[in-house]
Short mmCIF file of C-alpha atoms in Angstrom, two decimals:
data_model
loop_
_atom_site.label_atom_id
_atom_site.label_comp_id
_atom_site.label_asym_id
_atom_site.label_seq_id
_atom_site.Cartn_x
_atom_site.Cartn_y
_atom_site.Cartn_z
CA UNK A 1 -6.78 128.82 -17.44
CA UNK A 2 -5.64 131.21 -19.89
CA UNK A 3 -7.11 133.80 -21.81
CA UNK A 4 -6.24 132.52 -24.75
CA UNK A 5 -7.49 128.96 -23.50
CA UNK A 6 -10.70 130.63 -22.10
CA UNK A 7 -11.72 132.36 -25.94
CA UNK A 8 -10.71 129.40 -27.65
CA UNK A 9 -13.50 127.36 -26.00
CA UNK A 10 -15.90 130.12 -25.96
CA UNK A 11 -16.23 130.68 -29.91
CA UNK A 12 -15.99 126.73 -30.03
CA UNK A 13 -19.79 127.06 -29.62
CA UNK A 14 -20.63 130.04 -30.94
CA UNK A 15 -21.19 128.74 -34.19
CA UNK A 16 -23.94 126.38 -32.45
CA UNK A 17 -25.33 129.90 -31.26
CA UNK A 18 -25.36 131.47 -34.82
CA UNK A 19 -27.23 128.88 -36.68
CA UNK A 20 -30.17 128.18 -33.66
CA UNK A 21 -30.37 131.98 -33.38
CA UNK A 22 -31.20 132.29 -37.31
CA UNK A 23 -33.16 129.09 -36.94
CA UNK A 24 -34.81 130.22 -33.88
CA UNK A 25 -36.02 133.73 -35.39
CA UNK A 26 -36.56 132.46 -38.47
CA UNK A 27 -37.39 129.00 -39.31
CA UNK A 28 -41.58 129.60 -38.56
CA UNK A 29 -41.78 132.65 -40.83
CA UNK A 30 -39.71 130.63 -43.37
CA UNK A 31 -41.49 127.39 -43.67
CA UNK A 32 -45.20 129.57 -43.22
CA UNK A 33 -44.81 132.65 -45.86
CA UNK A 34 -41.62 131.49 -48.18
CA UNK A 35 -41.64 127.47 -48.22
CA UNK A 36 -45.52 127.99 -47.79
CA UNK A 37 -46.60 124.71 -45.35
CA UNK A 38 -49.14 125.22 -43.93
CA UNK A 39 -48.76 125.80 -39.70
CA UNK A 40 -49.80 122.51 -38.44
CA UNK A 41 -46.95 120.91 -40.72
CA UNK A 42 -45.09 123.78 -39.41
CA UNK A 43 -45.48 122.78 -36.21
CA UNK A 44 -44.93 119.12 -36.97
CA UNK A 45 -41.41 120.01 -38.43
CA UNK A 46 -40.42 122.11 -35.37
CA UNK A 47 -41.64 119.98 -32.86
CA UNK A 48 -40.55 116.26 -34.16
CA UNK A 49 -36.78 118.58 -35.22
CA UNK A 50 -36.34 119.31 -31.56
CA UNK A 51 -37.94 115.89 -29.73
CA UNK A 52 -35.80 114.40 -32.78
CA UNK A 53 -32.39 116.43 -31.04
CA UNK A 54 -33.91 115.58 -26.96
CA UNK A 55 -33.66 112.00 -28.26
CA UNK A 56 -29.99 112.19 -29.63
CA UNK A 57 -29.18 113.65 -26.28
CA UNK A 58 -29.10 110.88 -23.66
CA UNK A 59 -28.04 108.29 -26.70
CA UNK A 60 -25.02 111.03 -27.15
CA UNK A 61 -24.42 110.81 -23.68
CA UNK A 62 -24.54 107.05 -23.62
CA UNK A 63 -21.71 106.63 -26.28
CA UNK A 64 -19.33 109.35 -25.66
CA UNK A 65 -19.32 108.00 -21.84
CA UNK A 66 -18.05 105.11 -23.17
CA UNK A 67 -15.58 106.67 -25.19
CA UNK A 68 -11.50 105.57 -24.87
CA UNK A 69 -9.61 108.41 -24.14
CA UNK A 70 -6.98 109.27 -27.52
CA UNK A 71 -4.41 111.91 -27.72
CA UNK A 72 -6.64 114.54 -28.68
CA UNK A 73 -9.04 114.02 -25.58
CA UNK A 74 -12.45 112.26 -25.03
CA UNK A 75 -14.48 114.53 -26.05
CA UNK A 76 -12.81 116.34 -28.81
CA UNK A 77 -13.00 113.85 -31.35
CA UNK A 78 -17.04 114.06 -31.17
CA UNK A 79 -17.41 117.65 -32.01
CA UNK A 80 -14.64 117.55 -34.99
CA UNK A 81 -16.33 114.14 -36.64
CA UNK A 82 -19.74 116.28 -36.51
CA UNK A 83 -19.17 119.71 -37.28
CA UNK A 84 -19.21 119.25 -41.24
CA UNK A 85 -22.52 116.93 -41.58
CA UNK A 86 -24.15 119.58 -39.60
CA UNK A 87 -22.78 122.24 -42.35
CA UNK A 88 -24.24 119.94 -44.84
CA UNK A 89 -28.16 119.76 -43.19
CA UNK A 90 -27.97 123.22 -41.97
CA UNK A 91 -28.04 124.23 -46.01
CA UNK A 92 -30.56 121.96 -47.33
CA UNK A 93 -32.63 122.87 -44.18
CA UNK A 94 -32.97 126.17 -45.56
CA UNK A 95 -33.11 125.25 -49.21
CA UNK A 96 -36.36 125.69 -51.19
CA UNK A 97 -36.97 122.21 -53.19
CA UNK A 98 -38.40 122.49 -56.30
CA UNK A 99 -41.62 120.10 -55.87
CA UNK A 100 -44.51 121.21 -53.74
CA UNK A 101 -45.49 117.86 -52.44
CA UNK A 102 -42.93 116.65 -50.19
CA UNK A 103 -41.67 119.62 -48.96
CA UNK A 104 -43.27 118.82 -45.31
CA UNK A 105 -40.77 115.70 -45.53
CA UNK A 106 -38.10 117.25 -46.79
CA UNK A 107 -37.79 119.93 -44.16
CA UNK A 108 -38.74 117.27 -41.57
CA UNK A 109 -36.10 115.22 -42.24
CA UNK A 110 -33.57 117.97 -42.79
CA UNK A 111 -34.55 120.07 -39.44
CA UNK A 112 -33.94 116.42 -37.38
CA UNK A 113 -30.33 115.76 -38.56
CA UNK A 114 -29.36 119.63 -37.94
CA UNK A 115 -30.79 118.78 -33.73
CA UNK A 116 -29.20 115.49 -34.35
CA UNK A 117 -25.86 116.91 -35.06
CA UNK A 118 -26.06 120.05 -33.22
CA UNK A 119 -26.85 117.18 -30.47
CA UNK A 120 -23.54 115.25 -30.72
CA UNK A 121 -21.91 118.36 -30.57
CA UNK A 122 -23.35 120.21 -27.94
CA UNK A 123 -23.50 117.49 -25.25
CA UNK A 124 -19.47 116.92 -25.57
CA UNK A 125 -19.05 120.75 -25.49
CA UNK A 126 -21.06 121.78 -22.60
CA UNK A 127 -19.49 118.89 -20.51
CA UNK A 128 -15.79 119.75 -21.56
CA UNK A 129 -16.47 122.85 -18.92
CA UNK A 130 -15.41 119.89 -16.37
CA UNK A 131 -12.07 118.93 -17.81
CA UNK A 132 -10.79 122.34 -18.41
CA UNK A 133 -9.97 123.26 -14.66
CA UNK A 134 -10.87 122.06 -11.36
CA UNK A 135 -11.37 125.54 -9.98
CA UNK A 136 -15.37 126.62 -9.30
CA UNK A 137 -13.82 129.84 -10.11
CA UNK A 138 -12.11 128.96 -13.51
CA UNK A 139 -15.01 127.12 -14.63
CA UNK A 140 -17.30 129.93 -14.08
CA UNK A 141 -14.79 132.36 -15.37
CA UNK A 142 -14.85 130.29 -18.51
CA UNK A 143 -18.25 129.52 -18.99
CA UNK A 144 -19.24 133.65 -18.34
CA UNK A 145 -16.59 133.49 -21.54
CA UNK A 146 -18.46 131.00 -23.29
CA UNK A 147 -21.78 132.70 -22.67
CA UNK A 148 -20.59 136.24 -23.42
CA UNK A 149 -19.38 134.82 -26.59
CA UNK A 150 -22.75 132.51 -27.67
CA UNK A 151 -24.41 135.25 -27.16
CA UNK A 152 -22.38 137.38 -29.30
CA UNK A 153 -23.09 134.32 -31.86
CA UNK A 154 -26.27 134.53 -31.22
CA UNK A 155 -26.09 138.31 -32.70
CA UNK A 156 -24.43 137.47 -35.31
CA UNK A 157 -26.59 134.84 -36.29
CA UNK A 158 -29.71 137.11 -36.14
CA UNK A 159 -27.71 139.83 -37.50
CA UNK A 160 -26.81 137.86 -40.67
CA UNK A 161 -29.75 135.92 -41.47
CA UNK A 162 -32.09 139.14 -40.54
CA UNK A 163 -29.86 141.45 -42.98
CA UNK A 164 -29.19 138.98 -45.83
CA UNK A 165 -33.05 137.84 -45.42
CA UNK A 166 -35.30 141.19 -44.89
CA UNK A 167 -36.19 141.68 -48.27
CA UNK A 168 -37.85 138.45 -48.76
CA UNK A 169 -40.68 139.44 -46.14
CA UNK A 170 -40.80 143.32 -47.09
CA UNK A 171 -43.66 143.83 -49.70
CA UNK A 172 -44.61 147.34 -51.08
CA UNK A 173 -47.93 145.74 -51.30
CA UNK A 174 -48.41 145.34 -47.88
CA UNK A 175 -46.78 148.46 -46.51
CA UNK A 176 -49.57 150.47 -48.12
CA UNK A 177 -52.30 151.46 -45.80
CA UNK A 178 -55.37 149.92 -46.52
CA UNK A 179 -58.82 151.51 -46.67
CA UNK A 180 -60.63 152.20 -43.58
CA UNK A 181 -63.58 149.96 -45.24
CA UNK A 182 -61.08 146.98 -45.24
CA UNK A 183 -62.33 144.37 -47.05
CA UNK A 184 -61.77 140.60 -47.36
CA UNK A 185 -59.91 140.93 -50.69
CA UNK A 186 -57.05 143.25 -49.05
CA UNK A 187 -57.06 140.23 -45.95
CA UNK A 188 -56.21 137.30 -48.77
CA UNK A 189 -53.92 139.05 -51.17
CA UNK A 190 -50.61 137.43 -51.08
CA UNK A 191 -47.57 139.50 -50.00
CA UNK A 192 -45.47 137.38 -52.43
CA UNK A 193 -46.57 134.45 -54.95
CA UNK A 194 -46.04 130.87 -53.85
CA UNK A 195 -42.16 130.50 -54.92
CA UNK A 196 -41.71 126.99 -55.72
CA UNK A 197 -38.62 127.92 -57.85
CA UNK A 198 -35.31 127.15 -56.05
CA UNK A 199 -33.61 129.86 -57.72
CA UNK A 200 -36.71 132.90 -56.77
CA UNK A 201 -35.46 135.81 -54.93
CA UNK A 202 -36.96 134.67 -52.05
CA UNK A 203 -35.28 131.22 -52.34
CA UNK A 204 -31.67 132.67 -53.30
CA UNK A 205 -31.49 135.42 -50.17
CA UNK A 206 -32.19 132.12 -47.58
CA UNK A 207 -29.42 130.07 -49.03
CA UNK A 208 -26.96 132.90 -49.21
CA UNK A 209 -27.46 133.23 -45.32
CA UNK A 210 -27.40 129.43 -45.30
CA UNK A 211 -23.94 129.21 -46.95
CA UNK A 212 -22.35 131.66 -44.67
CA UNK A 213 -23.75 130.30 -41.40
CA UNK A 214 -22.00 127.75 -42.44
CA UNK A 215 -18.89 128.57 -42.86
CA UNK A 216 -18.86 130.06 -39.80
CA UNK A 217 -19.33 126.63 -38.17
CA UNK A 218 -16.00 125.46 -39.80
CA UNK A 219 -14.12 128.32 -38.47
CA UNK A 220 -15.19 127.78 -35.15
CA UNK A 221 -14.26 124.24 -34.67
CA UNK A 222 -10.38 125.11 -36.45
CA UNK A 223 -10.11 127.71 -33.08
CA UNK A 224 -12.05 125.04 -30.57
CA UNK A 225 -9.20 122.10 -31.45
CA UNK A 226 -6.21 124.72 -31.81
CA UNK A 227 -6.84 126.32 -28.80
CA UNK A 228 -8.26 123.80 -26.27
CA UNK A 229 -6.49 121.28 -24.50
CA UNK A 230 -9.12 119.05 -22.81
CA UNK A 231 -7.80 117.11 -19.39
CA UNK A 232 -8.97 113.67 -18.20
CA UNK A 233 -11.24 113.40 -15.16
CA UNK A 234 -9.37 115.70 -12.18
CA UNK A 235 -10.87 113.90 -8.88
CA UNK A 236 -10.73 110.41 -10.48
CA UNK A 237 -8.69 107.88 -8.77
CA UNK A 238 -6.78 105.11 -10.74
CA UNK A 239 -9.14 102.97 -8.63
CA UNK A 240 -12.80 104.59 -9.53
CA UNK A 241 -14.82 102.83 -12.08
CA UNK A 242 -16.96 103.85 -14.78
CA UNK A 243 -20.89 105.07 -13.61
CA UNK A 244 -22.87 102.52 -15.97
CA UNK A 245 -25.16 105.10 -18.20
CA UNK A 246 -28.19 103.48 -17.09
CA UNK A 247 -27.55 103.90 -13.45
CA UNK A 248 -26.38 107.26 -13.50
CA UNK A 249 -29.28 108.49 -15.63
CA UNK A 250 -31.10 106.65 -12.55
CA UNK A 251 -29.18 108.58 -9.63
CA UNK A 252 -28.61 111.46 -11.79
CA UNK A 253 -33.01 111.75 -12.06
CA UNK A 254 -33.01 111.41 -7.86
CA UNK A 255 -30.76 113.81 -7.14
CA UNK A 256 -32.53 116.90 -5.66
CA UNK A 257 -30.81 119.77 -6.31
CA UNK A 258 -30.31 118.74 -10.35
CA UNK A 259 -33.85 118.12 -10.35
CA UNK A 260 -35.25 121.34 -9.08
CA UNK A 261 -32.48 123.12 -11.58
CA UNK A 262 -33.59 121.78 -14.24
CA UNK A 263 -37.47 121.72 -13.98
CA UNK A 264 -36.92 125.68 -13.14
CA UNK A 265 -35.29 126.18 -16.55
CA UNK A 266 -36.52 124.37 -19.02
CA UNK A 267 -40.12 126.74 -18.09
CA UNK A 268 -37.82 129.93 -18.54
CA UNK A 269 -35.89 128.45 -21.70
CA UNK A 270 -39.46 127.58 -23.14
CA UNK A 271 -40.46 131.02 -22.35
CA UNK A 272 -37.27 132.16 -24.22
CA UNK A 273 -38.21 129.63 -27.05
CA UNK A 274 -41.55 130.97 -27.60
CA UNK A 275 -40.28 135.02 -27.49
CA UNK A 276 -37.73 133.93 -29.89
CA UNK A 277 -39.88 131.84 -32.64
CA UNK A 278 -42.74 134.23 -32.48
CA UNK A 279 -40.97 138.03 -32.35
CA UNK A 280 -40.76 137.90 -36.34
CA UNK A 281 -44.28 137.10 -36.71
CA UNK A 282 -45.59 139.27 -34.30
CA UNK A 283 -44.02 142.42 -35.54
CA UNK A 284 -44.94 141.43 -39.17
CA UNK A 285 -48.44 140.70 -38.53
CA UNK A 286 -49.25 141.93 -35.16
CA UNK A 287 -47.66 145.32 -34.40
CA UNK A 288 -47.14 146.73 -37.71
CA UNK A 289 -43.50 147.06 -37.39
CA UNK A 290 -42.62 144.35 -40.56
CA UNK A 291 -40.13 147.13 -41.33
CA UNK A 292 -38.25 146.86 -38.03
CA UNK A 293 -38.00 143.22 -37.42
CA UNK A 294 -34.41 142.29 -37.96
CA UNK A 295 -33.28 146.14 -36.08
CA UNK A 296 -35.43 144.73 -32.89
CA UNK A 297 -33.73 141.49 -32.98
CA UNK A 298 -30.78 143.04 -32.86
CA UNK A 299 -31.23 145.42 -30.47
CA UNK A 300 -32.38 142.49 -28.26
CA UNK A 301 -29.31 140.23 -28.57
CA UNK A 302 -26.68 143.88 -28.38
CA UNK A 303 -28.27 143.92 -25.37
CA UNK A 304 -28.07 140.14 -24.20
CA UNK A 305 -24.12 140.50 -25.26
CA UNK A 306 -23.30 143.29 -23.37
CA UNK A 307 -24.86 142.63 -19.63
CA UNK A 308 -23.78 138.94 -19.77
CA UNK A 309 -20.21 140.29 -18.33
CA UNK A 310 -22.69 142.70 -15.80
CA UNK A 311 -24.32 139.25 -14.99
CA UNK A 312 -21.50 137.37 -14.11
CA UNK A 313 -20.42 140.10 -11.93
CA UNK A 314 -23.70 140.32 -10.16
CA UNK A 315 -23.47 136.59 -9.25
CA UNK A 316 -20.46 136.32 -7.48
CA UNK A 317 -20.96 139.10 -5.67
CA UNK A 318 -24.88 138.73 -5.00
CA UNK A 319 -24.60 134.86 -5.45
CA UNK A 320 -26.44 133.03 -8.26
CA UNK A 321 -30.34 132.09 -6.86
CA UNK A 322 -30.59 135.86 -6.06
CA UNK A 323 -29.03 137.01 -10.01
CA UNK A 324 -31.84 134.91 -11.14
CA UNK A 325 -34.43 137.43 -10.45
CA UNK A 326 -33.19 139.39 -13.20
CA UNK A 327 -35.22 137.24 -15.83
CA UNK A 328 -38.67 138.45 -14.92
CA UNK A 329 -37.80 141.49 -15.77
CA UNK A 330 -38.96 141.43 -19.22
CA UNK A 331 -42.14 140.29 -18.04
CA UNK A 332 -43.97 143.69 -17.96
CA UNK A 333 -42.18 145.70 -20.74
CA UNK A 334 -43.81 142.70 -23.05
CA UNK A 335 -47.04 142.95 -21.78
CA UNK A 336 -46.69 146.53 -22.23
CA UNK A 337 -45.38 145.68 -26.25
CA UNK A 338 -48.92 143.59 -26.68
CA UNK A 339 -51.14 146.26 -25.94
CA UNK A 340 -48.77 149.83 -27.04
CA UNK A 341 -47.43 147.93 -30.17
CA UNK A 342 -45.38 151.63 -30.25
CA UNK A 343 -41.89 151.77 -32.19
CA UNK A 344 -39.75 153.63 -29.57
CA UNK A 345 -41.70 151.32 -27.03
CA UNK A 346 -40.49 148.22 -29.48
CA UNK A 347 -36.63 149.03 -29.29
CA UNK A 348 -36.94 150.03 -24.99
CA UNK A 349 -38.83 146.79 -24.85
CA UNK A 350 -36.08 144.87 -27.07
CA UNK A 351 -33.43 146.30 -24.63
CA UNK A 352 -35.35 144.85 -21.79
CA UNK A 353 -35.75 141.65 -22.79
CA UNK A 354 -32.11 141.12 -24.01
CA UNK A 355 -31.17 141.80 -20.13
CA UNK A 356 -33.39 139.10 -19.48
CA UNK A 357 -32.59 136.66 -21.68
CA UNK A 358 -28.78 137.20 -21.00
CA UNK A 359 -29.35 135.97 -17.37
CA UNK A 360 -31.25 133.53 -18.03
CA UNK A 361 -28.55 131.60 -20.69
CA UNK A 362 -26.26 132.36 -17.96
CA UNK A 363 -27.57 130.98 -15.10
CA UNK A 364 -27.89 127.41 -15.76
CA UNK A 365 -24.53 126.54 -17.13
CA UNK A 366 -23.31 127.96 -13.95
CA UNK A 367 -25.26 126.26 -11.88
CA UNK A 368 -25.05 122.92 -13.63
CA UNK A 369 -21.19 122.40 -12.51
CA UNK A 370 -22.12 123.41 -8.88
CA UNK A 371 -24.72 120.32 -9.22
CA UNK A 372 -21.92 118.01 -10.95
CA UNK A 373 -19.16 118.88 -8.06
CA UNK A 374 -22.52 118.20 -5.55
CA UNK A 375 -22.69 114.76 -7.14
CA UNK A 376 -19.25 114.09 -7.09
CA UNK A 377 -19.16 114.26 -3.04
CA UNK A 378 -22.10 112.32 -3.20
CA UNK A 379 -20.66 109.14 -5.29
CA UNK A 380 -17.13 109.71 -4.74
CA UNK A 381 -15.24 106.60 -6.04
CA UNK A 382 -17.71 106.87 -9.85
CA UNK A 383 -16.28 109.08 -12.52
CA UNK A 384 -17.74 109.53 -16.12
CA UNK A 385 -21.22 111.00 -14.42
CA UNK A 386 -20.75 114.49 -16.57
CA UNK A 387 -22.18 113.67 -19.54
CA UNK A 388 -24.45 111.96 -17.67
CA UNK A 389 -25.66 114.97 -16.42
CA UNK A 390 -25.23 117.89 -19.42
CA UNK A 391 -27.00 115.47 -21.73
CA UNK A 392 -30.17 114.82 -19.81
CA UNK A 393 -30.61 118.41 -19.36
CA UNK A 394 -30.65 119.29 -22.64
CA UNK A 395 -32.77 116.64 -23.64
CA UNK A 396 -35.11 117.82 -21.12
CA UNK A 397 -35.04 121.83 -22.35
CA UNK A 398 -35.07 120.73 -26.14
CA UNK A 399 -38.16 118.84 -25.46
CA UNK A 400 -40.06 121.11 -23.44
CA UNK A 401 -38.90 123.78 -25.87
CA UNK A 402 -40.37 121.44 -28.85
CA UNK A 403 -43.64 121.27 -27.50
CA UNK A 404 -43.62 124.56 -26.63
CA UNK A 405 -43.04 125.67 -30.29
CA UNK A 406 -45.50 122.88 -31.59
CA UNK A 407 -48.36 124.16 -29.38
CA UNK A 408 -47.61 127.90 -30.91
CA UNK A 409 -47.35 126.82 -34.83
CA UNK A 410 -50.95 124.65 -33.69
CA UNK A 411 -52.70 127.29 -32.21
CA UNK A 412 -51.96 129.49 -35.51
CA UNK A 413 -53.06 126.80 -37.50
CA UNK A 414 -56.39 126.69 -34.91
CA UNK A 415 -57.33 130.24 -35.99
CA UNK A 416 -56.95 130.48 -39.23
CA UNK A 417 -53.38 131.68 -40.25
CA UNK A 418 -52.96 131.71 -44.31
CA UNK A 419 -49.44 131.90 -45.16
CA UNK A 420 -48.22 134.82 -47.54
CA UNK A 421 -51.08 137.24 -46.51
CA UNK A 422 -50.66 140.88 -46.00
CA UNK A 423 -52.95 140.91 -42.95
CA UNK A 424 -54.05 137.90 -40.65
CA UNK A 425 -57.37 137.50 -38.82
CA UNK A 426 -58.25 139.33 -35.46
CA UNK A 427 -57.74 135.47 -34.22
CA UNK A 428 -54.44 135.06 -35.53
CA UNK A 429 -53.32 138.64 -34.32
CA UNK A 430 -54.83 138.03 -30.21
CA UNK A 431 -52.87 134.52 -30.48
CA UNK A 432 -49.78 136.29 -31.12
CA UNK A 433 -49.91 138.47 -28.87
CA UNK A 434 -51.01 135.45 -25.61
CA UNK A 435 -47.86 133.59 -27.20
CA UNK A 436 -45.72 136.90 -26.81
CA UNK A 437 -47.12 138.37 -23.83
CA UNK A 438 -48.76 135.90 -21.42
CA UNK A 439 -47.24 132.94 -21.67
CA UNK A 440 -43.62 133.29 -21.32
CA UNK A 441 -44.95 135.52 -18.38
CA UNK A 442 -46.73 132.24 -16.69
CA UNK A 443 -43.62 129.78 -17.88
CA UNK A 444 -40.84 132.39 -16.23
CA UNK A 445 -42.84 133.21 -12.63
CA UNK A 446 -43.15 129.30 -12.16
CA UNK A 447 -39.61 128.43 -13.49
CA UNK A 448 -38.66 131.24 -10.46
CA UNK A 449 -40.87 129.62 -7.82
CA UNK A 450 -39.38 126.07 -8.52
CA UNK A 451 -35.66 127.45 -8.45
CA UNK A 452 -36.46 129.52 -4.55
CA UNK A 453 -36.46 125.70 -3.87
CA UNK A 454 -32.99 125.05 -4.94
CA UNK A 455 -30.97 124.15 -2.50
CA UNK A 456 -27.43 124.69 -3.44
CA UNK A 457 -26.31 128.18 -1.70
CA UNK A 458 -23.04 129.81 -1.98
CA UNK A 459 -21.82 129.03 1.35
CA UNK A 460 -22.69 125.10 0.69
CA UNK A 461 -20.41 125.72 -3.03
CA UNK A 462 -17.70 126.78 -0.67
CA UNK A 463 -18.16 123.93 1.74
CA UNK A 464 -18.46 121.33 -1.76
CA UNK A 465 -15.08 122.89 -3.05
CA UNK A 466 -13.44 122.74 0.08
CA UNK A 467 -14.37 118.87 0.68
CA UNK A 468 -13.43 117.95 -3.36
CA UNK A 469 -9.93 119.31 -2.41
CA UNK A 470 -9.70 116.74 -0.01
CA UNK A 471 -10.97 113.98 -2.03
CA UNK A 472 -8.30 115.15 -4.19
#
């Protein structure tokens, strides 16, 4: 593979990256304190959006298995036809309607076609690691370029929507210290009145970020079909047939080793789900550091960016099971965050965490081709089995990630949390801090002791490329 070929495909998917990272950090604040729903129809948009894009998954796997090959690929033609309805519900996701009634269905319905369509891309892009070489090497070189570079998009996305967005959540009001008598009144004064005009401040700074998310999307796909030549199945033989979907969902579900990767990781990308959808609200209502917000998140994914090269090193010369210990690490710093809520503390913290959450978007999309290759020896005369495989799993960490985020907006709903407020209840501020703190701690240790069970080790990788080459 060339470089060239290698970049191409990697910012391919970054603009994926940019819009869940802005969604990710954003979308709960947005829909509690600016499109002012209250949490429980929060967490009834953000849990049906991402069951909504599990769902697409296998259904996207289904069809595009069953795709004809055309000059442009198999794949390809997926993520082109796509890219520009997602453009088009990633901007009315984030716009402010002008009615008050149905904005619960209007975000509802606009949050499921962006996992729809981020869906029918994503499953076609994560699998085209397959056809681009048939070197364990390559592929890993290219998907440590793909991750380096989502995460990137991932800071940009944060970057963007944090730096356009900021001053709709900063209120003078609320950066005043209140009285040491603090009374009720202080608690229920709104930061910012209810703005049910489209065109409000508030409103306007959203759809800005919106519009240039999206444009980002459109330049990403030009660079993904210009640079990226996608190749037909490499081990096939003339002679191998088609996996039926059904049955390979079947075999795909038995198959140890994809089965203990994936139950491991969709705990740790939960974990990750429930940092990422909960940061913003903790340091505006939790740790006092509403000023600092976006500069955290950013220090978080500079972080993530830089050690994902460090990472990739690590693995191949430590091997990948061992490089996976590096995701606990943020375990203690954020316990230490919930109970110092300190600045400097904050940014070390931030730092931290964005080592851990490098590794652990890493990991698993190198891993997942070591399972695929595994499954090849296994069924050697089937071919088609990838999708198979990339579009289960993310059905499985969307889903888990879903309820994860609909169990965090219900719990704030549980204990009182009154969108627009300058200052939650002591409930509010302890449930925060459990869905910070000790949570992902619990999801993360037993997403590690699943994955010491994995049985794939480098020597057996060796052994699995060494026996495809004779297939071949």
């Amino acid at each position: 593979l060339s470089l060239c070929g290698k970049l191409c495909y990697a910012i391919g998917g970054a603009p994926n990256q940019v819009a869940g990272s802005a969604a990710a950090f954003f979308l709960q604040i947005y829909l509690l304190d600016i499109a002012h729903i209250t949490p429980f129809h929060a967490s009834l948009v953000l849990f049906i959006g991402k069951a909504s894009g599990a769902v697409t998954d296998p259904v996207a796997g289904f069809f595009i298995s069953k795709s004809r090959w055309t000059k442009i690929g198999r794949l390809m033609p997926w993520m082109l036809a796509c890219t520009p309805f997602t453009v088009v519900s990633y901007f009315f996701m984030w716009y402010l309607p002008p009615f008050v009634s149905g904005r619960v269905a209007w975000y509802l319905i606009f949050y499921c076609l962006f996992q729809a369509l981020t869906t029918l891309f994503q499953v076609p892009y994560s699998a085209l690691t397959m056809f681009l070489s048939t070197d364990q090497k390559e592929r890993d070189s290219a998907t440590a370029y793909r991750m380096t570079m989502e995460v990137l998009g991932t800071l940009i996305g944060a970057a963007l929507q944090g730096q356009i967005v900021a001053s709709a959540h900063v209120s003078h009001h609320c950066t005043v210290n209140p009285p040491v008598n603090t009374t009720d009144s202080w608690h229920a004064t709104p930061s910012f009145p209810d703005p049910s005009d489209p065109l409000s401040h508030q409103a306007k700074v959203y759809m800005i970020a919106a519009g240039v998310i999206g444009g980002v999307y459109l330049l990403g796909i030009v660079i993904l079909f210009l640079g990226v030549k996608e190749k037909d199945d490499p081990y096939a033989l003339n002679s191998d047939r088609a996996i039926p979907f059904c049955k390979g969902l079947g075999l795909t579900m038995k198959h140890g080793p994809y089965v203990k990767l994936t139950a491991s990781f969709l705990l740790i990308s939960t974990a990750v789900q429930l940092e990422q959808s909960n940061f913003v609200l903790f340091c505006t209502h939790a740790a006092d550091l509403r000023n600092h917000f976006q500069y955290l998140v950013v220090t978080i994914l500079v972080s993530a960016a830089v050690s994902i090269p460090i990472w990739q090193k690590f693995l191949q010369r430590f091997g990948k099971k061992c490089t996976a210990c590096g995701i606990s690490w943020m375990i203690p710093f954020a316990v230490m965050l919930v109970t110092i809520p300190n600045l400097i503390l904050a940014y070390f913290v931030a730092f931290v965490s964005g080592l851990s959450i490098a590794a652990s978007l890493l990991l698993p999309w190198s891993m997942l081709p070591d399972v695929v290759d595994n499954f090849r020896l296994q069924n050697p005369h089937r071919k088609g089995h990838e999708t198979i495989f990339y579009s289960s799993y993310v059905f499985f960490t969307k889903m888990s990630a879903g309820i994860g985020l609909g169990i965090s907006a219900a719990g704030l709903e549980f204990t009182g949390y009154k969108p627009g407020i300058c200052r939650q209840s002591d409930d509010v501020i302890l449930t925060l801090k459990i869905l910070i703190g000790a949570v992902p701690a619990i999801l993360i240790l037993v997403g590690l002791f699943i994955l010491l069970f994995y049985p794939i080790t480098e020597e057996s990788r060796k052994e699995t490329k060494l026996a495809l080459e004779v297939l071949r």
